[in-house]
Short mmCIF file of C-alpha atoms in Angstrom, two decimals:
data_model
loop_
_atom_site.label_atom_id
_atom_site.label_comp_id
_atom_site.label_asym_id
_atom_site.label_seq_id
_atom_site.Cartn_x
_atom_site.Cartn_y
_atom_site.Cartn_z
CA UNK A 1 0.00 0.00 0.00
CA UNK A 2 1.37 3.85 0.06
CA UNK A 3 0.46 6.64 1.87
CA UNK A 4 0.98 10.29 0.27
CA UNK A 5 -0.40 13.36 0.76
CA UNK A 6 -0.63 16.93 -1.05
CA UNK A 7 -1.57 20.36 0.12
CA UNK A 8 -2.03 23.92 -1.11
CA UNK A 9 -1.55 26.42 1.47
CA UNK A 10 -1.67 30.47 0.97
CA UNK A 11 2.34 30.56 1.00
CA UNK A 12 3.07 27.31 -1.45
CA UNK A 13 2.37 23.67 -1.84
CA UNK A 14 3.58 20.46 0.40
CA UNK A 15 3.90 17.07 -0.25
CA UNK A 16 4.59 14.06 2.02
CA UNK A 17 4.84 10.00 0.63
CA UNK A 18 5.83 7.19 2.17
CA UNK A 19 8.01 4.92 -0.03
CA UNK A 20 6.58 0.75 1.27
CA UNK A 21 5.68 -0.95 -1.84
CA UNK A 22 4.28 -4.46 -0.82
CA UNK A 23 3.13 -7.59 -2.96
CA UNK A 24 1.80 -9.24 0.11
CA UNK A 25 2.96 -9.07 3.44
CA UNK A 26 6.23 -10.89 3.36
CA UNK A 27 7.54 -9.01 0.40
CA UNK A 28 8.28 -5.56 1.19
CA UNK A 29 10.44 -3.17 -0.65
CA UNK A 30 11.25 0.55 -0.20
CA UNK A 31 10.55 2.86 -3.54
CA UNK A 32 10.38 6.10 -3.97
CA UNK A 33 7.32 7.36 -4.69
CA UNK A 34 7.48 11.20 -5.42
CA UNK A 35 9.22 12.50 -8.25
CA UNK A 36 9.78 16.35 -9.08
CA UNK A 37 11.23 17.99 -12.08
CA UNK A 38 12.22 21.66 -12.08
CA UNK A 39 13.35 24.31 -14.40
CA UNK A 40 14.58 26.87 -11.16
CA UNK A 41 12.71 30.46 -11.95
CA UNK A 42 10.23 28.59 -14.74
CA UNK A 43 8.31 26.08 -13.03
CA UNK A 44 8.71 23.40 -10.96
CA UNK A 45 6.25 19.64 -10.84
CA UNK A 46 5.99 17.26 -8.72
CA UNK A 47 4.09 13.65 -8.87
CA UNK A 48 3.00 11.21 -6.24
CA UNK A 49 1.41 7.46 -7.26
CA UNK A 50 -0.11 5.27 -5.70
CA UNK A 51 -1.26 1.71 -6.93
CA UNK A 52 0.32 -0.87 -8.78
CA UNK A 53 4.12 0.05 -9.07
CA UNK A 54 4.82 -1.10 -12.75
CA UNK A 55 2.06 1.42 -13.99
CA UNK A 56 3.23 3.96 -12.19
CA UNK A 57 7.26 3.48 -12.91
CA UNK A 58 5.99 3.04 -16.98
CA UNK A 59 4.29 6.45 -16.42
CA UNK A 60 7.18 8.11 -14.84
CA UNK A 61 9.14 6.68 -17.60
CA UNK A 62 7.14 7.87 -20.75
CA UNK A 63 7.26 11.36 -19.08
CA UNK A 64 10.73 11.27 -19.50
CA UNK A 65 10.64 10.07 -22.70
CA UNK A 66 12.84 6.89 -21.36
CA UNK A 67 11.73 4.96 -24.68
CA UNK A 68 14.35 7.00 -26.38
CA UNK A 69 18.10 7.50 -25.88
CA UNK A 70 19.23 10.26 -24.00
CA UNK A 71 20.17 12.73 -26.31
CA UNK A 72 16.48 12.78 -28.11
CA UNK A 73 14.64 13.59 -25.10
CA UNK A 74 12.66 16.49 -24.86
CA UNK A 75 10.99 15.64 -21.28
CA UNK A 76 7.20 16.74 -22.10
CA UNK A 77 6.35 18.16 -18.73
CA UNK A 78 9.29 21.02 -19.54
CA UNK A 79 7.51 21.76 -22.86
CA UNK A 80 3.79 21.82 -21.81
CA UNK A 81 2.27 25.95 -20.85
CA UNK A 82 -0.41 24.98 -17.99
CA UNK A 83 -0.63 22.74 -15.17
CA UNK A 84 -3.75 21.93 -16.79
CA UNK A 85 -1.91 20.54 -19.86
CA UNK A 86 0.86 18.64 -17.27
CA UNK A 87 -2.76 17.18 -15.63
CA UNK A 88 -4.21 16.15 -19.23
CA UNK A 89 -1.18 14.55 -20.35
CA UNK A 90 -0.43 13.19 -17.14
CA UNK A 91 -3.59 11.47 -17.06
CA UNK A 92 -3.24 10.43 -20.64
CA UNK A 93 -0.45 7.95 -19.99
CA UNK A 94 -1.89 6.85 -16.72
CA UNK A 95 -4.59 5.56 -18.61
CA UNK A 96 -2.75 4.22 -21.94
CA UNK A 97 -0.56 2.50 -19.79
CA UNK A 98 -3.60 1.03 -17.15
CA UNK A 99 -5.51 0.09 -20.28
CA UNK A 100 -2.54 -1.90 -22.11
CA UNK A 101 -1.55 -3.76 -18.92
CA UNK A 102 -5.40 -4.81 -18.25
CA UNK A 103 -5.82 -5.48 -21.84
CA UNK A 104 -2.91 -7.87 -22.69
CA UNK A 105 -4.16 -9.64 -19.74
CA UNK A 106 -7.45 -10.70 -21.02
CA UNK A 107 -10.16 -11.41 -18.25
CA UNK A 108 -7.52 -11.41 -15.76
CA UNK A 109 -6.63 -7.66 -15.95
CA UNK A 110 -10.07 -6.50 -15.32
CA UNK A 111 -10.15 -3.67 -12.69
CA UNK A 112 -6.30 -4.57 -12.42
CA UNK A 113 -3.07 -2.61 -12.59
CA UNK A 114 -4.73 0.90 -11.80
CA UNK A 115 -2.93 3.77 -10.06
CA UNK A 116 -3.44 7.24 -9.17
CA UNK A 117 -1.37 10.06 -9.24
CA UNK A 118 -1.12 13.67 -6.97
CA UNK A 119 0.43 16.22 -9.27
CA UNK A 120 1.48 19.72 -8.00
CA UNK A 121 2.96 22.03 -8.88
CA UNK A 122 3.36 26.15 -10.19
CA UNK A 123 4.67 27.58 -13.87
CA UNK A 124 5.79 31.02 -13.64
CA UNK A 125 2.91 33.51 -14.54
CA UNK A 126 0.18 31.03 -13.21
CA UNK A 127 -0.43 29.61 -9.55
CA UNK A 128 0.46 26.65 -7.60
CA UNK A 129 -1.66 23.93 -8.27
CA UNK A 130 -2.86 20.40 -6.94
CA UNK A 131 -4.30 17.74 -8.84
CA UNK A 132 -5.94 14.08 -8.45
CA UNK A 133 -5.18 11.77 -11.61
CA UNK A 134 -7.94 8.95 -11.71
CA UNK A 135 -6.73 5.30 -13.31
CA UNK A 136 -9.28 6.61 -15.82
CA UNK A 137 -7.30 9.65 -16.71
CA UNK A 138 -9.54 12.06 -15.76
CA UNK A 139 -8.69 14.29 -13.12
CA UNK A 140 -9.78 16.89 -10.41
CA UNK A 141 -8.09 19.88 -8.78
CA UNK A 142 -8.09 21.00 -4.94
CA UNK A 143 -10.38 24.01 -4.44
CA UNK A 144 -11.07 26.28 -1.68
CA UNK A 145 -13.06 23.70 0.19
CA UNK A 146 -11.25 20.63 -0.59
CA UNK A 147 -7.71 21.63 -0.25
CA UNK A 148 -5.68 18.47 0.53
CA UNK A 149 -5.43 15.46 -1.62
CA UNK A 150 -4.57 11.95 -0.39
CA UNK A 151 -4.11 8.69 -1.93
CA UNK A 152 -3.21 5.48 -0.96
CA UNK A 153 -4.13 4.39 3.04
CA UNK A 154 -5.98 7.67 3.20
CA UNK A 155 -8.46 6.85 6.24
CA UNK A 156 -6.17 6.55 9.55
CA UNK A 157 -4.35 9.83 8.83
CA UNK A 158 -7.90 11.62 7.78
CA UNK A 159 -9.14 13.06 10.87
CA UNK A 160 -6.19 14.54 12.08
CA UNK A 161 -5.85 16.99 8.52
CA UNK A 162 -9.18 17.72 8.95
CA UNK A 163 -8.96 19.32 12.30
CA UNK A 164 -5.68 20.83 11.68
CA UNK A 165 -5.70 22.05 8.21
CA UNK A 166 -5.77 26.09 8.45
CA UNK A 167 -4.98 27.58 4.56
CA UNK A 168 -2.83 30.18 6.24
CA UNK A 169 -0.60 28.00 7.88
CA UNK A 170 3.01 28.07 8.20
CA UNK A 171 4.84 25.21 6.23
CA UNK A 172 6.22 24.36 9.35
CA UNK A 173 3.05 23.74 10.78
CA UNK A 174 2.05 22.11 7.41
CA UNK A 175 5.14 19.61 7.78
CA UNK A 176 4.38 18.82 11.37
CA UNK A 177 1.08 17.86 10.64
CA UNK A 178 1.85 15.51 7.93
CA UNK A 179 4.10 13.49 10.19
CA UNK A 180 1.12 13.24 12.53
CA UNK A 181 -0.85 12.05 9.87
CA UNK A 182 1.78 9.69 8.55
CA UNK A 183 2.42 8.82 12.31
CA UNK A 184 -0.87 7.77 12.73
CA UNK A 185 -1.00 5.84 9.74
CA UNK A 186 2.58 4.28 9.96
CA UNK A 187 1.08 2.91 13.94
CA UNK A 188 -2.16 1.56 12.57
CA UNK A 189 -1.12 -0.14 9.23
CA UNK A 190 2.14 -2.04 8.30
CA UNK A 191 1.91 -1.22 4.45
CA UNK A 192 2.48 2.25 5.06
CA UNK A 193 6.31 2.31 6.40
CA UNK A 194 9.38 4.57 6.36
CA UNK A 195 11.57 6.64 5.06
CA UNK A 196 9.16 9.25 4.10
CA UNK A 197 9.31 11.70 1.20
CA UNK A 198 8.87 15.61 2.28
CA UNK A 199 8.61 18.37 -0.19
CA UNK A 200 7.96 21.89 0.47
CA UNK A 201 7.05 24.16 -2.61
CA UNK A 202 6.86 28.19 -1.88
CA UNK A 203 4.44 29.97 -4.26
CA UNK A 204 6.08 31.73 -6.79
CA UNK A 205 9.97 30.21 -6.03
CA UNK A 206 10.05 27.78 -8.54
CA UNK A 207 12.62 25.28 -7.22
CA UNK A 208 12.32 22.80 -4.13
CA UNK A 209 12.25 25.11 -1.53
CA UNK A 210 12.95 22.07 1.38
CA UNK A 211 13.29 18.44 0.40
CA UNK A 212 14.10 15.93 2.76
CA UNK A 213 13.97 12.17 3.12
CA UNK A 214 13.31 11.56 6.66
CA UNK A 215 14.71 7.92 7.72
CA UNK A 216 14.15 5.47 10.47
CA UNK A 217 16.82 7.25 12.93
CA UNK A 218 15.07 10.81 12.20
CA UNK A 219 15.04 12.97 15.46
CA UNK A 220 12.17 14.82 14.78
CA UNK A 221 9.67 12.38 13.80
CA UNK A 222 10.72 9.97 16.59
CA UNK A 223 10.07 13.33 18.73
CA UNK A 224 6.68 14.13 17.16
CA UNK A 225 5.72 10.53 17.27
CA UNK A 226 6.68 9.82 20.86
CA UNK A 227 5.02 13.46 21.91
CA UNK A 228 1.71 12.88 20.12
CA UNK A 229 1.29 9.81 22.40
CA UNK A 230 1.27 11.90 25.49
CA UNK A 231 -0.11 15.29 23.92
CA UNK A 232 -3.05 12.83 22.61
CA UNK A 233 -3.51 11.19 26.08
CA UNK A 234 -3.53 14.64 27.68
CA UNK A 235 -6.14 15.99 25.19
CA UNK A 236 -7.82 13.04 25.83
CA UNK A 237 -8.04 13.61 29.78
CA UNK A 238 -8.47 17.04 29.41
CA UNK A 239 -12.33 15.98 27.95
CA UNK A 240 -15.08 16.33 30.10
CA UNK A 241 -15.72 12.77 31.68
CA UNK A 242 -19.14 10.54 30.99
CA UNK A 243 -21.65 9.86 33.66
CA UNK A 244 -23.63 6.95 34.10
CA UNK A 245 -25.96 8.77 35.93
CA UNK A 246 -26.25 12.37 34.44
CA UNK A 247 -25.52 11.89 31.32
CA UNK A 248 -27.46 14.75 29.54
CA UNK A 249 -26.07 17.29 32.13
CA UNK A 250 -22.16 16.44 31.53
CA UNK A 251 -21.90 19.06 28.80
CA UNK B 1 -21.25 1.28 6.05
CA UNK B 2 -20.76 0.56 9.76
CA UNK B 3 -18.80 1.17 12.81
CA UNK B 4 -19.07 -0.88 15.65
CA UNK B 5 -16.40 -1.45 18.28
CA UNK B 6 -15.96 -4.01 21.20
CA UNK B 7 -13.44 -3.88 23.80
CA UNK B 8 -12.55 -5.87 27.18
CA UNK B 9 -11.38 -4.28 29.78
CA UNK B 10 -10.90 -5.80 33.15
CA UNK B 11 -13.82 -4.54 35.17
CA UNK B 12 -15.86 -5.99 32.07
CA UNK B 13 -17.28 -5.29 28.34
CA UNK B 14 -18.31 -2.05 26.45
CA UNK B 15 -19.87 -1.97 23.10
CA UNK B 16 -20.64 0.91 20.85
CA UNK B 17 -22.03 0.98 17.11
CA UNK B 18 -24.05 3.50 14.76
CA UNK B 19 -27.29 2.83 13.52
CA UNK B 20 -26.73 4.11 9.93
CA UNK B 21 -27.32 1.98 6.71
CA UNK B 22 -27.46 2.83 3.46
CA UNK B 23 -27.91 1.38 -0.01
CA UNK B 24 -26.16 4.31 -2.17
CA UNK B 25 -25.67 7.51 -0.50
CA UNK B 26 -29.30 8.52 -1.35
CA UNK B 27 -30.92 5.91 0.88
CA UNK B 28 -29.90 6.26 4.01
CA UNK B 29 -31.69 4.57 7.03
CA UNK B 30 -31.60 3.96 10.78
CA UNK B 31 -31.58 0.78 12.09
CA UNK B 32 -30.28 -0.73 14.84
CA UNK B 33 -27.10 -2.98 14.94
CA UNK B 34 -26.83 -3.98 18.63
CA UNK B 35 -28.78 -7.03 19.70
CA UNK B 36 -28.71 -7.77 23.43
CA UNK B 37 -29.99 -10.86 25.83
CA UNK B 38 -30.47 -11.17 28.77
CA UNK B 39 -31.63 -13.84 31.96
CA UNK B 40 -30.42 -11.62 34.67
CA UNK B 41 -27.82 -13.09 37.02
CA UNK B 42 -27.20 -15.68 35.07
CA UNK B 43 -25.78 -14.54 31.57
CA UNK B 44 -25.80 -11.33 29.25
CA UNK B 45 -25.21 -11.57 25.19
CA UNK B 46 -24.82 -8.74 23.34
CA UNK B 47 -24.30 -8.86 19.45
CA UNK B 48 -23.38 -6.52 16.51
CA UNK B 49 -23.58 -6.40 12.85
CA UNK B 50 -22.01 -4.86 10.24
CA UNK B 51 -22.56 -5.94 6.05
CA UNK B 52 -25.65 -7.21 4.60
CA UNK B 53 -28.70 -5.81 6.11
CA UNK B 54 -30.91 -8.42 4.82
CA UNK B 55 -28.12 -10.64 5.96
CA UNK B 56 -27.69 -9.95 9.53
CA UNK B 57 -31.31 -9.37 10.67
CA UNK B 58 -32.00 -13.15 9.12
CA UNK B 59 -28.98 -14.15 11.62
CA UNK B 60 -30.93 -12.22 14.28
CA UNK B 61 -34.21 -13.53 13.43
CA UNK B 62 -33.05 -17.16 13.45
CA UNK B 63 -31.21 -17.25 16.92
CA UNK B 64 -34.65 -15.33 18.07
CA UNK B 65 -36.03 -18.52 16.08
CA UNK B 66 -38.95 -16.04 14.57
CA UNK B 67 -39.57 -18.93 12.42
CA UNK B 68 -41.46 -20.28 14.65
CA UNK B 69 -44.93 -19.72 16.57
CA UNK B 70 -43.87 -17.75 19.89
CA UNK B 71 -44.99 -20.14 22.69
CA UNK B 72 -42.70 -22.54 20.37
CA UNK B 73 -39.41 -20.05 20.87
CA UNK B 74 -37.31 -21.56 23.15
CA UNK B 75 -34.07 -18.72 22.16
CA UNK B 76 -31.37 -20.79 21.24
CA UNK B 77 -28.60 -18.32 22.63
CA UNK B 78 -30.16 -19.06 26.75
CA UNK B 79 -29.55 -22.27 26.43
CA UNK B 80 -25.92 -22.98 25.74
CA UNK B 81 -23.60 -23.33 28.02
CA UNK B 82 -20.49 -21.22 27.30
CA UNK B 83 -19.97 -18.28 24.65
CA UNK B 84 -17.75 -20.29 22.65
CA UNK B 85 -20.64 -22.35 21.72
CA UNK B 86 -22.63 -19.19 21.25
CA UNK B 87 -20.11 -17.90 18.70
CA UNK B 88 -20.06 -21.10 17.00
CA UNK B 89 -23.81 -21.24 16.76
CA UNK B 90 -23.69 -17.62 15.20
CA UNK B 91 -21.10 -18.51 12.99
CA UNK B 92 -22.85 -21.54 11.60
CA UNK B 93 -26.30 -19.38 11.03
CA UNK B 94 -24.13 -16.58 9.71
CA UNK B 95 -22.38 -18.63 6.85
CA UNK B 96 -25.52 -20.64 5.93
CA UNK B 97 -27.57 -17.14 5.55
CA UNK B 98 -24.49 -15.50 3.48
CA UNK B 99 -24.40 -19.02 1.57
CA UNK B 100 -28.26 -19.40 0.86
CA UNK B 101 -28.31 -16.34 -0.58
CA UNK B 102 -25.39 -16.26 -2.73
CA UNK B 103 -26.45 -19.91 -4.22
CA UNK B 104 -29.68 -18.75 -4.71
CA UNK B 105 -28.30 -15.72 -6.84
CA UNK B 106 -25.73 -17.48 -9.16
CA UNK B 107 -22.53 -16.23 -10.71
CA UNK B 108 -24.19 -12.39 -9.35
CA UNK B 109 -24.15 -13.69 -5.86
CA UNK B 110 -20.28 -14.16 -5.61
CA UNK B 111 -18.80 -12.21 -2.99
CA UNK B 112 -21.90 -10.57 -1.92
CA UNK B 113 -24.26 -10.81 0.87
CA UNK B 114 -21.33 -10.75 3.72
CA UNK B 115 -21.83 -9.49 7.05
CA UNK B 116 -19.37 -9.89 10.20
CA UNK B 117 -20.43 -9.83 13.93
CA UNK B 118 -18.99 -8.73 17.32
CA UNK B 119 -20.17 -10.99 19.88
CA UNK B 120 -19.69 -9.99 23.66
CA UNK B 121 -20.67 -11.74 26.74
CA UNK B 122 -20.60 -13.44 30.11
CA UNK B 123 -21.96 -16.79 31.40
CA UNK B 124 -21.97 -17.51 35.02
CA UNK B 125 -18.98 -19.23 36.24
CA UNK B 126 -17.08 -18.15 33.31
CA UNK B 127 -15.30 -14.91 32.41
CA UNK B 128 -16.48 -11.97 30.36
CA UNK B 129 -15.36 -13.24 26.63
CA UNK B 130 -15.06 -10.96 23.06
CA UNK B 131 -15.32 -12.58 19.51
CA UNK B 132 -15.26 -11.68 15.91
CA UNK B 133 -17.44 -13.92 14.14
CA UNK B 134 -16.33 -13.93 9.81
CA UNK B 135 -18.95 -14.14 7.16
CA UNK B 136 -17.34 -17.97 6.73
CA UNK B 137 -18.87 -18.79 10.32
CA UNK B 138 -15.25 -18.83 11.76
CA UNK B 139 -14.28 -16.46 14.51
CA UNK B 140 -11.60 -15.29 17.00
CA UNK B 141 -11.53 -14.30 20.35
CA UNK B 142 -10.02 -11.15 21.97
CA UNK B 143 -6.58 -11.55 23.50
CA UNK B 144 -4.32 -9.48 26.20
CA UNK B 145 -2.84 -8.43 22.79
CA UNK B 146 -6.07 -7.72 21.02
CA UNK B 147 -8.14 -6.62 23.39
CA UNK B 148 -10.96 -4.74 20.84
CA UNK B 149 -12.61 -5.57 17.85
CA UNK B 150 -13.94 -2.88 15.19
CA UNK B 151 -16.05 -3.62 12.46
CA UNK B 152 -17.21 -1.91 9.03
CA UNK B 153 -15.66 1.84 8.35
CA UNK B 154 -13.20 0.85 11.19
CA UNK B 155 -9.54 3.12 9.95
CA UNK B 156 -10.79 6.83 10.76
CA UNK B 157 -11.05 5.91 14.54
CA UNK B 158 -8.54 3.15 14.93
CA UNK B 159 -4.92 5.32 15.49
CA UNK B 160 -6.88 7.31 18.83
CA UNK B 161 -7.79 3.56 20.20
CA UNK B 162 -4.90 2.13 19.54
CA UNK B 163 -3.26 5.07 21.40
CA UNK B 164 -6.31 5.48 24.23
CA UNK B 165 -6.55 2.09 25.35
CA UNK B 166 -5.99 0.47 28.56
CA UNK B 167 -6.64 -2.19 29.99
CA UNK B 168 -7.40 -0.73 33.27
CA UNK B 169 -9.39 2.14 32.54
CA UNK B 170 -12.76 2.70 33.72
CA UNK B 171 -16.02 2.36 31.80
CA UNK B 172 -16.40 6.15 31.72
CA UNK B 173 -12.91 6.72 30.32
CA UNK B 174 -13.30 3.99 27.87
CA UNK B 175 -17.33 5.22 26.58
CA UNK B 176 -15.02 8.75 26.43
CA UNK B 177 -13.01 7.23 24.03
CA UNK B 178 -15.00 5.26 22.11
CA UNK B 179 -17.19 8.47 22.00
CA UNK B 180 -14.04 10.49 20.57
CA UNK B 181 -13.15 7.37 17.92
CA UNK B 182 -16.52 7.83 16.77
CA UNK B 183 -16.65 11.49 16.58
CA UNK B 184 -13.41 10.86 14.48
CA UNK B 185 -14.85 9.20 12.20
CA UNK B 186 -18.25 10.64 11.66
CA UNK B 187 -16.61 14.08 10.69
CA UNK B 188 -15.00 11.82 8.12
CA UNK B 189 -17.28 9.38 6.85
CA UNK B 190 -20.79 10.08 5.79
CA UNK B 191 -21.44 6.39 5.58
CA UNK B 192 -21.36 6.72 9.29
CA UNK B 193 -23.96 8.29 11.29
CA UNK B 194 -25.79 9.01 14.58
CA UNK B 195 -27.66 7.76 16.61
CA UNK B 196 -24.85 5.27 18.37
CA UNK B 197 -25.67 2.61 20.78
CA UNK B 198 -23.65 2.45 24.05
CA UNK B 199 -23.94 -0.75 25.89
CA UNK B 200 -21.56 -1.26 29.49
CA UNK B 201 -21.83 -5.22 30.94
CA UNK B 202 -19.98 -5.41 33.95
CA UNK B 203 -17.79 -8.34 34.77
CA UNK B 204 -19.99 -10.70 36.63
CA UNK B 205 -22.99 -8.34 36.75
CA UNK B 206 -25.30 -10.47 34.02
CA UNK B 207 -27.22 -7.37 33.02
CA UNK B 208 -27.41 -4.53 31.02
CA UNK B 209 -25.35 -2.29 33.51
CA UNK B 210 -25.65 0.87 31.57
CA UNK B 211 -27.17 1.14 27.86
CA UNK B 212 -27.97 4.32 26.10
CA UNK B 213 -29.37 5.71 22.85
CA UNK B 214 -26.99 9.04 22.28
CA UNK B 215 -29.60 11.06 19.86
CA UNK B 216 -28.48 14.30 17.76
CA UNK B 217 -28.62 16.24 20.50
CA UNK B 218 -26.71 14.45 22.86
CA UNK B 219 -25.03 16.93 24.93
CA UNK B 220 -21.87 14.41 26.22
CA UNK B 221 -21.60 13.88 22.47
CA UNK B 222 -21.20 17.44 21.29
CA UNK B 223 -19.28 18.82 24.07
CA UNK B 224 -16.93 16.15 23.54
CA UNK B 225 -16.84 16.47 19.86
CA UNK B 226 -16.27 20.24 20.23
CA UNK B 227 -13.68 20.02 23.03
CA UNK B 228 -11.76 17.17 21.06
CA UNK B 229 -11.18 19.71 17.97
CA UNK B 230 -9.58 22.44 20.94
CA UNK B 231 -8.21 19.62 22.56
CA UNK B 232 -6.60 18.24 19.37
CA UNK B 233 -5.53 21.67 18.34
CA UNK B 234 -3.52 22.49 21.84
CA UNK B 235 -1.87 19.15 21.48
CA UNK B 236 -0.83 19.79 17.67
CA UNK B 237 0.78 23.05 19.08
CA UNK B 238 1.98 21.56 21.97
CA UNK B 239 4.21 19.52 19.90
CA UNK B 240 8.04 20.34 18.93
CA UNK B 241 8.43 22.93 16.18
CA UNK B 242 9.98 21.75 12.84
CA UNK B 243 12.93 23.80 11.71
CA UNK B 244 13.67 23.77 7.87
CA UNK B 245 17.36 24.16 9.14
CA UNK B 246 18.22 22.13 11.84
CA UNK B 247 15.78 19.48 11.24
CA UNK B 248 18.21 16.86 13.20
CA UNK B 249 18.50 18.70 16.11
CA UNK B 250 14.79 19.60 16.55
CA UNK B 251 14.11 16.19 18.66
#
């Protein structure tokens, strides 16, 4: 399974993803699963996938134009004008490649081999912008009311972004939150594992404004993880207790 | 969907579940999904359902053996002798129910018609005892390790059980956080919905020691779903800062 996550705050975009690929239990590997391509002062992308991990390395690939030796490639996100067009043609090859793979494999393949991809990203003279790319190809991007994608093991880490999401938040705050969320996660499900992924994207900077990889020895996820425990157990005391007996007056 | 949970603690059982169904998100019902028996002083059974509708109330039915004329009932779960055989019973009815109706519906009825049940009880002379019962009639008991069962739309509210727990803890603190794990995942998951059912069975007490309908207007419920957003929001910010420079030394 995978875990990632994408937001659009006031000051820029942040990413977190998880990197446990699994084909069953007992065969677990680490990949990366966020990829980001920049042209520093033009634009900057970045991708997260989720699903089944030879669709999503063949999409990753045919961006790059792998298929054809180094010196002929033009890589087509570089090229494209709109995040819109990156989306499109994202979402093209996510379904090409879905539909092939289920295709060549008869009655087998139905409903097989899908993915789904976060894209974000800004290109100078436009705004930072989030997308969700469907197995189908189709595609939606985050609005004012939905401002945070997820894909993968999206339910354990919900509640917590939906209480602590605040547009105008630092990226600080934005980062700290994630880990929650991926804390949370990484406690309740064994597909979702570390090292973790982290990409902060300041509106209008066009480059990687802080990319880390944040391994099993980091200091300040073991510190957020180990806190949360007892900042959840005091928030949890801190609630006003149930009565068996007056029930309706406890509020 | 569902969410029901079951837990053990040592001073005895508690039991929680919603009371929304739905068929599509346009048909939305309430019915119940906790089932409770009891000869006082002698044994309590409490049961509850998540899947198939038509599914589990035909499980219900049969162990209430509605078939039959009522001065010919004589309810199957009062007369055996330990809650082993109890879940065993259930688990036959359940898989022959799922079964029947799958036959009876061909190639369409593959898969379908599943349901799961939490089962929760205490004979005399034996201890309080927790199973999950599968749709295959199979089940398995709580353990020191395991000490709760969730069923149906189970991930939103899992991480704050997992961290809440305790053995020791006293009904009030544990209907607190069950209360908060369902708050959790009601703000999350429309397929979720109020009323809940709260049942408490006391180790060795062979009734219903405290059972409660929590409405809409529940005041516990809101002031505890309003104080767990504060709550959750202090602890967020009572967590270590991350530093886009020092990241190591931040722990």
């Amino acid at each position: 399974m995978t875990y990632c996550v994408g937001m659009v705050l006031d000051k820029g975009l942040v990413l977190m993803s998880d990197t446990r690929t699994n084909s069953g239990v007992d065969n677990i590997s680490v990949f990366r699963k966020m990829f980001t391509w920049a042209k520093p002062g033009e634009r900057i992308i970045s991708m997260m996938t989720a699903g089944n991990l030879a669709t999503t390395q063949a999409v990753i690939s045919k961006l790059e134009e792998r298929t054809k030796a180094p010196g002929d490639r033009t890589h087509s996100l570089m090229g494209l004008d709109t995040m819109f067009q990156v989306a499109a043609e994202t979402g093209k090859l996510l379904r090409e490649t879905v539909k092939e793979t289920q295709e060549s494999n008869g009655a087998r393949g139905r409903g097989r081999f899908t993915a789904s991809i976060i894209l974000a990203g800004q290109i100078r003279g436009m705004e930072p912008r989030l997308f969700m790319i469907y197995p189908e190809g189709n595609f939606i991007e985050a609005s004012f009311d939905t401002p945070f994608f997820q894909i993968g093991e999206t339910k354990y880490g919900r509640p917590i972004i939906i209480r602590g999401y605040d547009r105008q938040m630092s990226f600080e705050d934005a980062v700290k939150l994630l880990m929650v969320s991926f804390d949370s996660t990484l406690k309740a499900n064994l597909s979702v594992g570390l090292p973790l992924d982290l990409l902060v994207i300041a509106r209008d900077g066009f480059e990687r404004t802080h990319e880390k990889r944040i391994e099993h020895s980091d200091a300040y996820f073991d510190a957020i993880s180990s806190s949360w425990s007892d900042a959840l157990r005091n928030a949890f005391h801190s609630l006003p207790d149930y009565s068996f007996y007056q029930p309706d007056e406890a509020g």
